[in-house]
Short mmCIF file of C-alpha atoms and ligand atoms in Angstrom, two decimals:
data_model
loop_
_atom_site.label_atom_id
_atom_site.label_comp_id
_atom_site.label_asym_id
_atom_site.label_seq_id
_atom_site.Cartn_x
_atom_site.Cartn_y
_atom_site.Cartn_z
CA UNK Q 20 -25.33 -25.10 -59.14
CA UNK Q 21 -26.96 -25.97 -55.69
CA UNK Q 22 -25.67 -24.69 -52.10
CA UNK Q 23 -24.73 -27.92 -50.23
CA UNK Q 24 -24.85 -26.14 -47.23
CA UNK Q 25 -28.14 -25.35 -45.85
CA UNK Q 26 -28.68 -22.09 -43.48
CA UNK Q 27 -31.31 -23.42 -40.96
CA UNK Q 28 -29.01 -26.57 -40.27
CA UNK Q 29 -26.35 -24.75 -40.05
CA UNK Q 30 -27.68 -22.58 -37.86
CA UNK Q 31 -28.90 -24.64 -35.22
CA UNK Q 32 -25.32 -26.39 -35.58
CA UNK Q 33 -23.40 -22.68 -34.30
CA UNK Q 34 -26.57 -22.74 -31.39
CA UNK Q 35 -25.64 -26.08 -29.95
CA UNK Q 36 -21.63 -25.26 -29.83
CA UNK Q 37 -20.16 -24.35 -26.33
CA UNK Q 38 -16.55 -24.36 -26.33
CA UNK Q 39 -14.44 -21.86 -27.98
CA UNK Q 40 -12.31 -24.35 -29.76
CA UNK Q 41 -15.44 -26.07 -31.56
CA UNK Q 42 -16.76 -22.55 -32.47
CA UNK Q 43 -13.47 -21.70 -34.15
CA UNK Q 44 -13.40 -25.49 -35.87
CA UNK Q 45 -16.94 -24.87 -37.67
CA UNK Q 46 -16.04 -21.20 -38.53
CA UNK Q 47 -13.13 -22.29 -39.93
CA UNK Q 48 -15.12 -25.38 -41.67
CA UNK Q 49 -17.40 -22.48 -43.50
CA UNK Q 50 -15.75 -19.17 -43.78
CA UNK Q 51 -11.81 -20.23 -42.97
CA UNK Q 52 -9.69 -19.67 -46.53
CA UNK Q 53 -10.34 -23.45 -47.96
CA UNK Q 54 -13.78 -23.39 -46.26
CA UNK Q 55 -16.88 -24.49 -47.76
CA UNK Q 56 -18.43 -20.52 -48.28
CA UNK Q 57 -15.12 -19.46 -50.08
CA UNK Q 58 -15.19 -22.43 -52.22
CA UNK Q 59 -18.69 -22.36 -53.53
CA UNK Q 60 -18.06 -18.99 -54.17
CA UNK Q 61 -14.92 -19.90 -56.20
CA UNK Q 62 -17.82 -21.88 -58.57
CA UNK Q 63 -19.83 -19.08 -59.60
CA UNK Q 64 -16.93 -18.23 -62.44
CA UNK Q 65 -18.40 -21.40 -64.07
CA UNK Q 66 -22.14 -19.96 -63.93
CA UNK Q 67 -23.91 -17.57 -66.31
CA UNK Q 68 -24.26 -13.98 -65.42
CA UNK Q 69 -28.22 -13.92 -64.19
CA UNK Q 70 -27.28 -17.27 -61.74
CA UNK Q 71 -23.75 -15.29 -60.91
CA UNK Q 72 -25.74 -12.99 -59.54
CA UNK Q 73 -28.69 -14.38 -57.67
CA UNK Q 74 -26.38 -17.01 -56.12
CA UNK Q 75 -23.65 -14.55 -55.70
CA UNK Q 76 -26.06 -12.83 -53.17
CA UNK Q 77 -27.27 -16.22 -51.82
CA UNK Q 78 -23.86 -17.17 -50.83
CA UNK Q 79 -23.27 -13.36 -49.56
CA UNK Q 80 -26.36 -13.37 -47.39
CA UNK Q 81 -25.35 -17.03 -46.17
CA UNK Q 82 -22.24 -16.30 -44.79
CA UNK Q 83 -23.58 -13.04 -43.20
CA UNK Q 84 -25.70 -14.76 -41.16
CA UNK Q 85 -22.98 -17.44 -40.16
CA UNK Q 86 -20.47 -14.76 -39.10
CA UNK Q 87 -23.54 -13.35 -37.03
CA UNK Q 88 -24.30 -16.72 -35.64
CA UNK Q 89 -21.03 -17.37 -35.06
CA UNK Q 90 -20.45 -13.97 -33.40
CA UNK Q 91 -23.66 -14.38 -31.08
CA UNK Q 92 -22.72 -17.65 -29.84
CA UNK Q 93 -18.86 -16.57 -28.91
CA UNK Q 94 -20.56 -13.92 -26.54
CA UNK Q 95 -23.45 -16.62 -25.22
CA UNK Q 96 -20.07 -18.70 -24.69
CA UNK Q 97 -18.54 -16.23 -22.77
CA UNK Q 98 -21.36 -15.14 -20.78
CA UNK Q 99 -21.85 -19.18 -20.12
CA UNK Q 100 -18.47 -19.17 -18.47
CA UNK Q 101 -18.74 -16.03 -16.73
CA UNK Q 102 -21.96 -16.75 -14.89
CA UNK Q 103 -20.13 -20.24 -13.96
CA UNK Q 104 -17.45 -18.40 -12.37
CA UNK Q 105 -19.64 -16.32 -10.09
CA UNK Q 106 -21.20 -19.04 -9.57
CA UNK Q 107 -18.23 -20.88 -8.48
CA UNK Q 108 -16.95 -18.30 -6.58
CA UNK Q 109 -19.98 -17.00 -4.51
CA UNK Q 110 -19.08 -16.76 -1.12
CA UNK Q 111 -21.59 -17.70 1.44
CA UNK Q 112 -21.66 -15.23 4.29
CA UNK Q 113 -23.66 -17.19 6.25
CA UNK Q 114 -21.67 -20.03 6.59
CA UNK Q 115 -19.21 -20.52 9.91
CA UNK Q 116 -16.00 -19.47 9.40
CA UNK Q 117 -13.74 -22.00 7.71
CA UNK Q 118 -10.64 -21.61 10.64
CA UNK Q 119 -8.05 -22.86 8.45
CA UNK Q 120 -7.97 -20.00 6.27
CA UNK Q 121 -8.39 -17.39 8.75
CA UNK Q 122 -7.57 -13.76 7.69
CA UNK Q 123 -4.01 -12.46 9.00
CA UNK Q 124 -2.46 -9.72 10.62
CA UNK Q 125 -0.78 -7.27 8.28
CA UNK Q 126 3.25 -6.73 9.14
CA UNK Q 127 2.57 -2.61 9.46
CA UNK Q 128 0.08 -3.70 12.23
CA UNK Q 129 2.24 -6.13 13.62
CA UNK Q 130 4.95 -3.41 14.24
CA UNK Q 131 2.65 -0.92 15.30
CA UNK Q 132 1.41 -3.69 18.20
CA UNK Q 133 5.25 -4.14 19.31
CA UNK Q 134 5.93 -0.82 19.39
CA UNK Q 135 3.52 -0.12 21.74
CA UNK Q 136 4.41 -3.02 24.06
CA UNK Q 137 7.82 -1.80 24.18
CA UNK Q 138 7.41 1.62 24.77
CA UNK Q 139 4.54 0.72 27.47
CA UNK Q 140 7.12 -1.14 29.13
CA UNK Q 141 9.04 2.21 28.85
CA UNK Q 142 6.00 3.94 30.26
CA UNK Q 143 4.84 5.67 27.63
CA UNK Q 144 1.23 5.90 26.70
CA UNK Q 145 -0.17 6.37 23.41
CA UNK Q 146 -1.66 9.69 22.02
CA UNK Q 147 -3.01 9.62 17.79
CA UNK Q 148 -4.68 12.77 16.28
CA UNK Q 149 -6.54 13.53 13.41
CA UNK Q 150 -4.89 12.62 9.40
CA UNK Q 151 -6.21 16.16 8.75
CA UNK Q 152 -4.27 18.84 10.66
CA UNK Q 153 -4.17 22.80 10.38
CA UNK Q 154 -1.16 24.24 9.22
CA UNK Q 155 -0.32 25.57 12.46
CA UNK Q 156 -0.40 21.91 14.26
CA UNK Q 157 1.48 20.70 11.60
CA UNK Q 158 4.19 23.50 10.75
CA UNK Q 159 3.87 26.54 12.49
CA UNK Q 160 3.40 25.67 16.31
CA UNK Q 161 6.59 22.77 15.56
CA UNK Q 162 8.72 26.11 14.52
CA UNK Q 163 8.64 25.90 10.79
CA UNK Q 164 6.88 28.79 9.87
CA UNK Q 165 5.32 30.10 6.50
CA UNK Q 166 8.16 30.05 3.54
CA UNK Q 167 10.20 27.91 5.71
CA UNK Q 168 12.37 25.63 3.69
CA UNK Q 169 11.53 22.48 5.63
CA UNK Q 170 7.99 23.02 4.30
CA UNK Q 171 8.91 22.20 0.97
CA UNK Q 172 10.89 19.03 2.37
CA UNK Q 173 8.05 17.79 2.97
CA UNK Q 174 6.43 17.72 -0.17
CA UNK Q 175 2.91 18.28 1.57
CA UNK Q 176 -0.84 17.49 0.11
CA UNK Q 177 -2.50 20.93 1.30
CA UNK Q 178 -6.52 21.21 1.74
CA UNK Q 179 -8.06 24.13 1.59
CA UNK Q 180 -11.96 24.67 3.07
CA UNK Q 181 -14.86 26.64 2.42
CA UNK Q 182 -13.33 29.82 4.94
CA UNK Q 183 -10.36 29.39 2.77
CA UNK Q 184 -8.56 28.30 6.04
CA UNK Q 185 -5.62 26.14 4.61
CA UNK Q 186 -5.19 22.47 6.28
CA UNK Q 187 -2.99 19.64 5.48
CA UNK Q 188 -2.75 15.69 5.45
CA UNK Q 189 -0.15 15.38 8.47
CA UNK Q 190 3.37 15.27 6.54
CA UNK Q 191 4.57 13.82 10.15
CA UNK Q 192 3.28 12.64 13.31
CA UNK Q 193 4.71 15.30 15.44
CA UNK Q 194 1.49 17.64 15.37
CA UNK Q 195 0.12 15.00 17.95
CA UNK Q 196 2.91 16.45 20.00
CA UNK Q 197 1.80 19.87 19.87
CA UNK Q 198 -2.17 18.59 20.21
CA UNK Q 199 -1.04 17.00 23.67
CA UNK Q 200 1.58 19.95 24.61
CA UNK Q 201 -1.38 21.84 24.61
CA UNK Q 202 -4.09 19.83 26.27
CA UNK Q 203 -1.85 18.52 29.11
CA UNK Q 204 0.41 19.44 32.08
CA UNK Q 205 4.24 18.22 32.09
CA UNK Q 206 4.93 15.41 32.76
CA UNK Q 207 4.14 14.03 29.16
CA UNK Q 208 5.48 11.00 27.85
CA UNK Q 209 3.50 9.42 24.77
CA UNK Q 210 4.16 7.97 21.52
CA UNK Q 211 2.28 8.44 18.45
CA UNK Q 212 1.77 5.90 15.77
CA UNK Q 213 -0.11 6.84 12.74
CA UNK Q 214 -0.61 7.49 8.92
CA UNK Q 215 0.94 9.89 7.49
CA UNK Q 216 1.31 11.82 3.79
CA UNK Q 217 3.88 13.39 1.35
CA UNK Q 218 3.35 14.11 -2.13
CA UNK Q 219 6.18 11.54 -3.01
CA UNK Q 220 5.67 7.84 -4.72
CA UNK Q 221 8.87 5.94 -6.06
CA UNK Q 222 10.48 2.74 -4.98
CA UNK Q 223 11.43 3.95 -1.57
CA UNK Q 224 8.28 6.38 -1.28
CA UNK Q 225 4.91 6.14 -0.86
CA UNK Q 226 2.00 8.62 -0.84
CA UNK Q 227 0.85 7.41 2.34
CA UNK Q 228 3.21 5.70 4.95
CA UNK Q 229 3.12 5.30 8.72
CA UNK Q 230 5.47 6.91 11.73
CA UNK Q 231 5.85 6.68 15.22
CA UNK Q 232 6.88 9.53 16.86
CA UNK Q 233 7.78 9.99 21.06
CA UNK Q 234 7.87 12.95 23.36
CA UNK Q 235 8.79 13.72 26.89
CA UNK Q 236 8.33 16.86 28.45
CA UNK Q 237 9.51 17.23 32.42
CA UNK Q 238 11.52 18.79 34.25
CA UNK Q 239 14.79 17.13 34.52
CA UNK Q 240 14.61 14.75 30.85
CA UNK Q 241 18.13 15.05 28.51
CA UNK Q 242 19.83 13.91 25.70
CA UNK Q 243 21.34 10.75 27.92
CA UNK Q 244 17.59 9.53 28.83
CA UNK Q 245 16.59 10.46 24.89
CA UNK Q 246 20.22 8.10 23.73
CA UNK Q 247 19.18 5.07 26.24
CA UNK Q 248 15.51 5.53 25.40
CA UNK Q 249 16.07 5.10 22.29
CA UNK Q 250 19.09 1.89 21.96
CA UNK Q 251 16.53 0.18 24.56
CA UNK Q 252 13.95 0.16 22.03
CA UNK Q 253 15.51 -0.70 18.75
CA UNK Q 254 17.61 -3.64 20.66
CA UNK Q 255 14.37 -5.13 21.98
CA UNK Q 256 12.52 -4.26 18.24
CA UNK Q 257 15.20 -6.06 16.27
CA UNK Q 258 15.83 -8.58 18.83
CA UNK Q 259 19.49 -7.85 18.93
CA UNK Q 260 21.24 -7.66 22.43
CA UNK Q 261 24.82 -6.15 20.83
CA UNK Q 262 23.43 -3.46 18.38
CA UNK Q 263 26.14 -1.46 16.43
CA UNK Q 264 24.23 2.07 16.54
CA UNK Q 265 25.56 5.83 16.47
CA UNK Q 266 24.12 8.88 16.53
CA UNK Q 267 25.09 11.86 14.07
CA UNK Q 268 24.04 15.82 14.32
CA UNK Q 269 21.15 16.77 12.13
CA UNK Q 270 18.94 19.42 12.10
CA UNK Q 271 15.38 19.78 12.60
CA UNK Q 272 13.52 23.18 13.25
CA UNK Q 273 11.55 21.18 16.16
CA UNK Q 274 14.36 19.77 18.22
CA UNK Q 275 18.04 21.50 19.31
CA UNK Q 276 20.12 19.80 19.19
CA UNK Q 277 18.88 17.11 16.80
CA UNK Q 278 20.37 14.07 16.03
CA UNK Q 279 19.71 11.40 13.52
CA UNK Q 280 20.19 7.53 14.58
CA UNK Q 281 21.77 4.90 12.14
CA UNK Q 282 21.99 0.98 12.89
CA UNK Q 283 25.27 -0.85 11.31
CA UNK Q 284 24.12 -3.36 8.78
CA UNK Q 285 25.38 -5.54 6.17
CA UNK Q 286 24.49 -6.92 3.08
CA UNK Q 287 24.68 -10.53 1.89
CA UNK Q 288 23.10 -12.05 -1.35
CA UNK Q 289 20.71 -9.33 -1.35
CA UNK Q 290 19.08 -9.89 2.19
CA UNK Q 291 20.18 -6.81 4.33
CA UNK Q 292 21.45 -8.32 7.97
CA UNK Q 293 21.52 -5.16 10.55
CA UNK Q 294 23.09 -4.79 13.91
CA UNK Q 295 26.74 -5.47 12.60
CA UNK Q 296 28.92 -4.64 9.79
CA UNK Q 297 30.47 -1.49 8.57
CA UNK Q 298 27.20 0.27 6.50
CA UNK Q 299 25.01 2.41 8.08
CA UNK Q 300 21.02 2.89 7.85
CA UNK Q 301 19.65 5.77 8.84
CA UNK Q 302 16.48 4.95 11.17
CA UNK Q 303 15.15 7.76 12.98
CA UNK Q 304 15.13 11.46 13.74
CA UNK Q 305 15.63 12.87 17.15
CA UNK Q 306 16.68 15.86 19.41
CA UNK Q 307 15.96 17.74 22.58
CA UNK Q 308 12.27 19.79 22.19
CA UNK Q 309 13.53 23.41 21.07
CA UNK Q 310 12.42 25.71 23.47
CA UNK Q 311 10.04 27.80 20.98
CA UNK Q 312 7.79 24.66 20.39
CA UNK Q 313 7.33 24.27 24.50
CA UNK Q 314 6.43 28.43 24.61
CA UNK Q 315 4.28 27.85 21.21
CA UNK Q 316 2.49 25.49 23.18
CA UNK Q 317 1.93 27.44 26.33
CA UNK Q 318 4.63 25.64 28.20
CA UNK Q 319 7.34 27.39 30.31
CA UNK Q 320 10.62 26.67 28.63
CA UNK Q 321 12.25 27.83 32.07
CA UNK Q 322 11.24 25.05 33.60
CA UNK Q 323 10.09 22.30 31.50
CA UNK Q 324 12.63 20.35 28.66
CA UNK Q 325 12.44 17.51 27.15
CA UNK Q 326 12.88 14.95 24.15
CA UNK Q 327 11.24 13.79 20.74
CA UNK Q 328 11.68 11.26 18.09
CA UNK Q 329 10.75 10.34 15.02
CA UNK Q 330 10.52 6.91 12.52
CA UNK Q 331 9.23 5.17 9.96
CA UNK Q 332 7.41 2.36 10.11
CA UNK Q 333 7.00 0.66 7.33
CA UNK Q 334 11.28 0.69 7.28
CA UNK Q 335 11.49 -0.74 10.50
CA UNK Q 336 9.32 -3.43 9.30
CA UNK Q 337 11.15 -4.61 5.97
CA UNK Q 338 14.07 -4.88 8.10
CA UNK Q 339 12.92 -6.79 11.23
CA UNK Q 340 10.32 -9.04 8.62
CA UNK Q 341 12.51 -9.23 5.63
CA UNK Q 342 10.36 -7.08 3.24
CA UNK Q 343 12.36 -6.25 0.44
CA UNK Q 344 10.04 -3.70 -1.85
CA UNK Q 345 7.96 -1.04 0.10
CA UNK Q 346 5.28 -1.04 -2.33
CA UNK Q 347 3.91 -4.55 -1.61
CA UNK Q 348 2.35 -3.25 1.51
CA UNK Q 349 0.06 -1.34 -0.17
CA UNK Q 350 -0.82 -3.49 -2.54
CA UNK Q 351 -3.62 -5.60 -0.98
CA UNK Q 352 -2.13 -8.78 -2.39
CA UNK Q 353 -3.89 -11.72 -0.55
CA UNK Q 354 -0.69 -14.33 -1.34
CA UNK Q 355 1.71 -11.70 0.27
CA UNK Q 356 -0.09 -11.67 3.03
CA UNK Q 357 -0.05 -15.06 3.82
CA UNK Q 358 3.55 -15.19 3.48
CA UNK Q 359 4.29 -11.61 5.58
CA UNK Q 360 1.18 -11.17 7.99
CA UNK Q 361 0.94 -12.96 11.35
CA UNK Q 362 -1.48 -14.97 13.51
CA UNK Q 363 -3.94 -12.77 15.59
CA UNK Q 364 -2.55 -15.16 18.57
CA UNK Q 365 0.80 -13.77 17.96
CA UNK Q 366 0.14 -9.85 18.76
CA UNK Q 367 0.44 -10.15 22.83
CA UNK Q 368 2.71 -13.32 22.63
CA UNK Q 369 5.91 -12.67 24.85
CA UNK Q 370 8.74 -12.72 21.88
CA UNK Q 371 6.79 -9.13 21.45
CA UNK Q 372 7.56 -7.95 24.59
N1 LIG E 405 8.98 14.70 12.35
C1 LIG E 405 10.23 14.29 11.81
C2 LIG E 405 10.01 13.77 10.39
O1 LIG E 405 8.93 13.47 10.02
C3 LIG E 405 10.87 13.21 12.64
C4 LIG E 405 11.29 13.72 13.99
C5 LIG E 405 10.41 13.70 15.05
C6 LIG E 405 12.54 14.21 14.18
C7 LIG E 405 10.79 14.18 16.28
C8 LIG E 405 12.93 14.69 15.42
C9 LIG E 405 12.06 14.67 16.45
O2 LIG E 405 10.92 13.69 9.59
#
């Protein structure tokens, strides 16, 4: 018996293959069940015992080396098409910017921008403060302190440094409000957009989410100017001159009396229309600056009062853009923001106003 298959030609056969498919054909031509290996061996049973066993290894060693040549190429295949694809995909920086495909403004950024075009018509001016804060910023100048309940509400990420001094990511934006209580003189009137943290992720929760938060501190402010403040934004937000709104008690240790805000809303085919129908969404938090948070910030509750507020950003976007899941803006998905972001041109356009 003589091997009709011969190793170098063979060989040089697996070296010259560069698709997948014609790698698996000759594999399968060789070493595949009714291939040409398996079937030569299948011929030894006719052979004596010495040539059963010197061609028993021939044939052994043979296919070795085809499963290794075989195996070498599939990698030299793959590393073929990889290098293509970096190839194909290098971007050259130094090129001009192609205009058509220009990046876009991302919907939490949009908000953030009408927000504070609103407001500024309000005359409010904007304050932010650092993601990090100290515990008293955060909890104990606002009138929660230690072992409060409302700190485990907030399900907070706590830091701790080198002096062992404990710090926090901001579970809120109000310690902005304290910052500025404390650097300024009445009359104050700022909001506060920012990031913001809680040890929380499900569908309606994210680690990290964004707020805006208001304050006024003066002499004369109440809960009417706080109520029209606060209808005059979300009707120019949403866009919606005849808003159905009401406002309910809450509580808040920061704020007496506090109040939370819901918009009417309905629901049709899934898409959630608000302004009218007979569901509610809550939207923000609110109340009248408790007198303890003014004297924890060195200003006289005798003579100054005043309001605060509180909301969510990323909520106020799904509902003016349409967003259904909250995750996706975290995500850094470059198709959703095509379909959700905006033109830079459209930040200071007037609909914003
Ligand atoms: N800080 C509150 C929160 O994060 C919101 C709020 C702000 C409520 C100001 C009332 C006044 O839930």
């Amino acid at each position: 018996m003589t091997l009709t298959v011969d190793q170098d030609i063979i060989l040089k056969k697996i070296n010259k293959i560069s698709s997948h498919q014609e790698l698996e054909k000759l594999r399968l031509e060789y070493l595949g069940k009714k291939g040409l290996i398996p079937q030569e061996m299948k011929l030894l049973s006719t052979l004596s015992i010495d040539e059963k066993k010197i061609k028993g290894q021939e044939l052994n060693l043979l296919k070795q080396s085809i499963e290794n040549a075989v195996k070498n190429q599939k990698s030299h295949i793959e590393n073929t098409e990889i290098n293509k694809r970096i190839q194909n995909e290098k971007i050259d920086v130094t090129l001009s910017p192609n205009l058509s495909n220009q990046g876009s403004i991302h919907p939490i950024t949009q908000s953030i921008f009408n927000i504070i075009n609103i407001f500024g018509n309000l005359n409010f001016s904007v304050e932010s403060g650092p993601d990090i804060e100290t515990d008293f910023n955060n909890f104990t100048a606002l009138n929660i302190p230690a072992h409060h309940p409302a700190r485990e509400m907030q399900d907070t990420f706590y830091i701790e440094n080198k002096e062992g001094e404990k710090h926090v990511l901001r579970t809120h934006t109000s310690p902005v409000q304290v910052r500025t209580m404390i650097e300024k003189k009445p009359p104050i009137r700022i909001i506060v957009p920012g990031r913001t943290y809680r040890s929380d992720s499900d569908i309606t929760h994210t680690p990290m989410f964004h707020q805006v938060e208001g304050l006024v501190v003066d002499e004369k402010s109440t809960m009417v100017d706080l109520k029209s403040t606060l209808v005059e934004f979300l009707k120019t937000y949403f866009e919606i001159e005849n808003l159905k709104y009401r406002f309910r008690p809450s509580y808040f240790p920061f704020t007496e009396p506090s109040a939370e805000m819901d918009v009417a809303y309905t629901k049709k085919d899934n898409v959630i229309k608000i302004g009218e129908g007979d569901e509610w969404l809550e939207i923000l938090g609110c109340g009248m600056v408790n007198p303890k948070v003014l004297e924890n910030c060195k200003i006289d509750s005798t003579k100054y009062q005043g309001f605060a507020f509180g909301m969510g950003i990323e909520r106020l976007s799904m509902l003016k853009y349409g967003i259904p899941d909250l995750r996706s803006f975290f995500e850094l998905n470059y198709k959703w923001l095509e379909h959700y972001g905006f033109s830079v041109f459209d930040i200071n356009s007037k609909s914003d106003i």
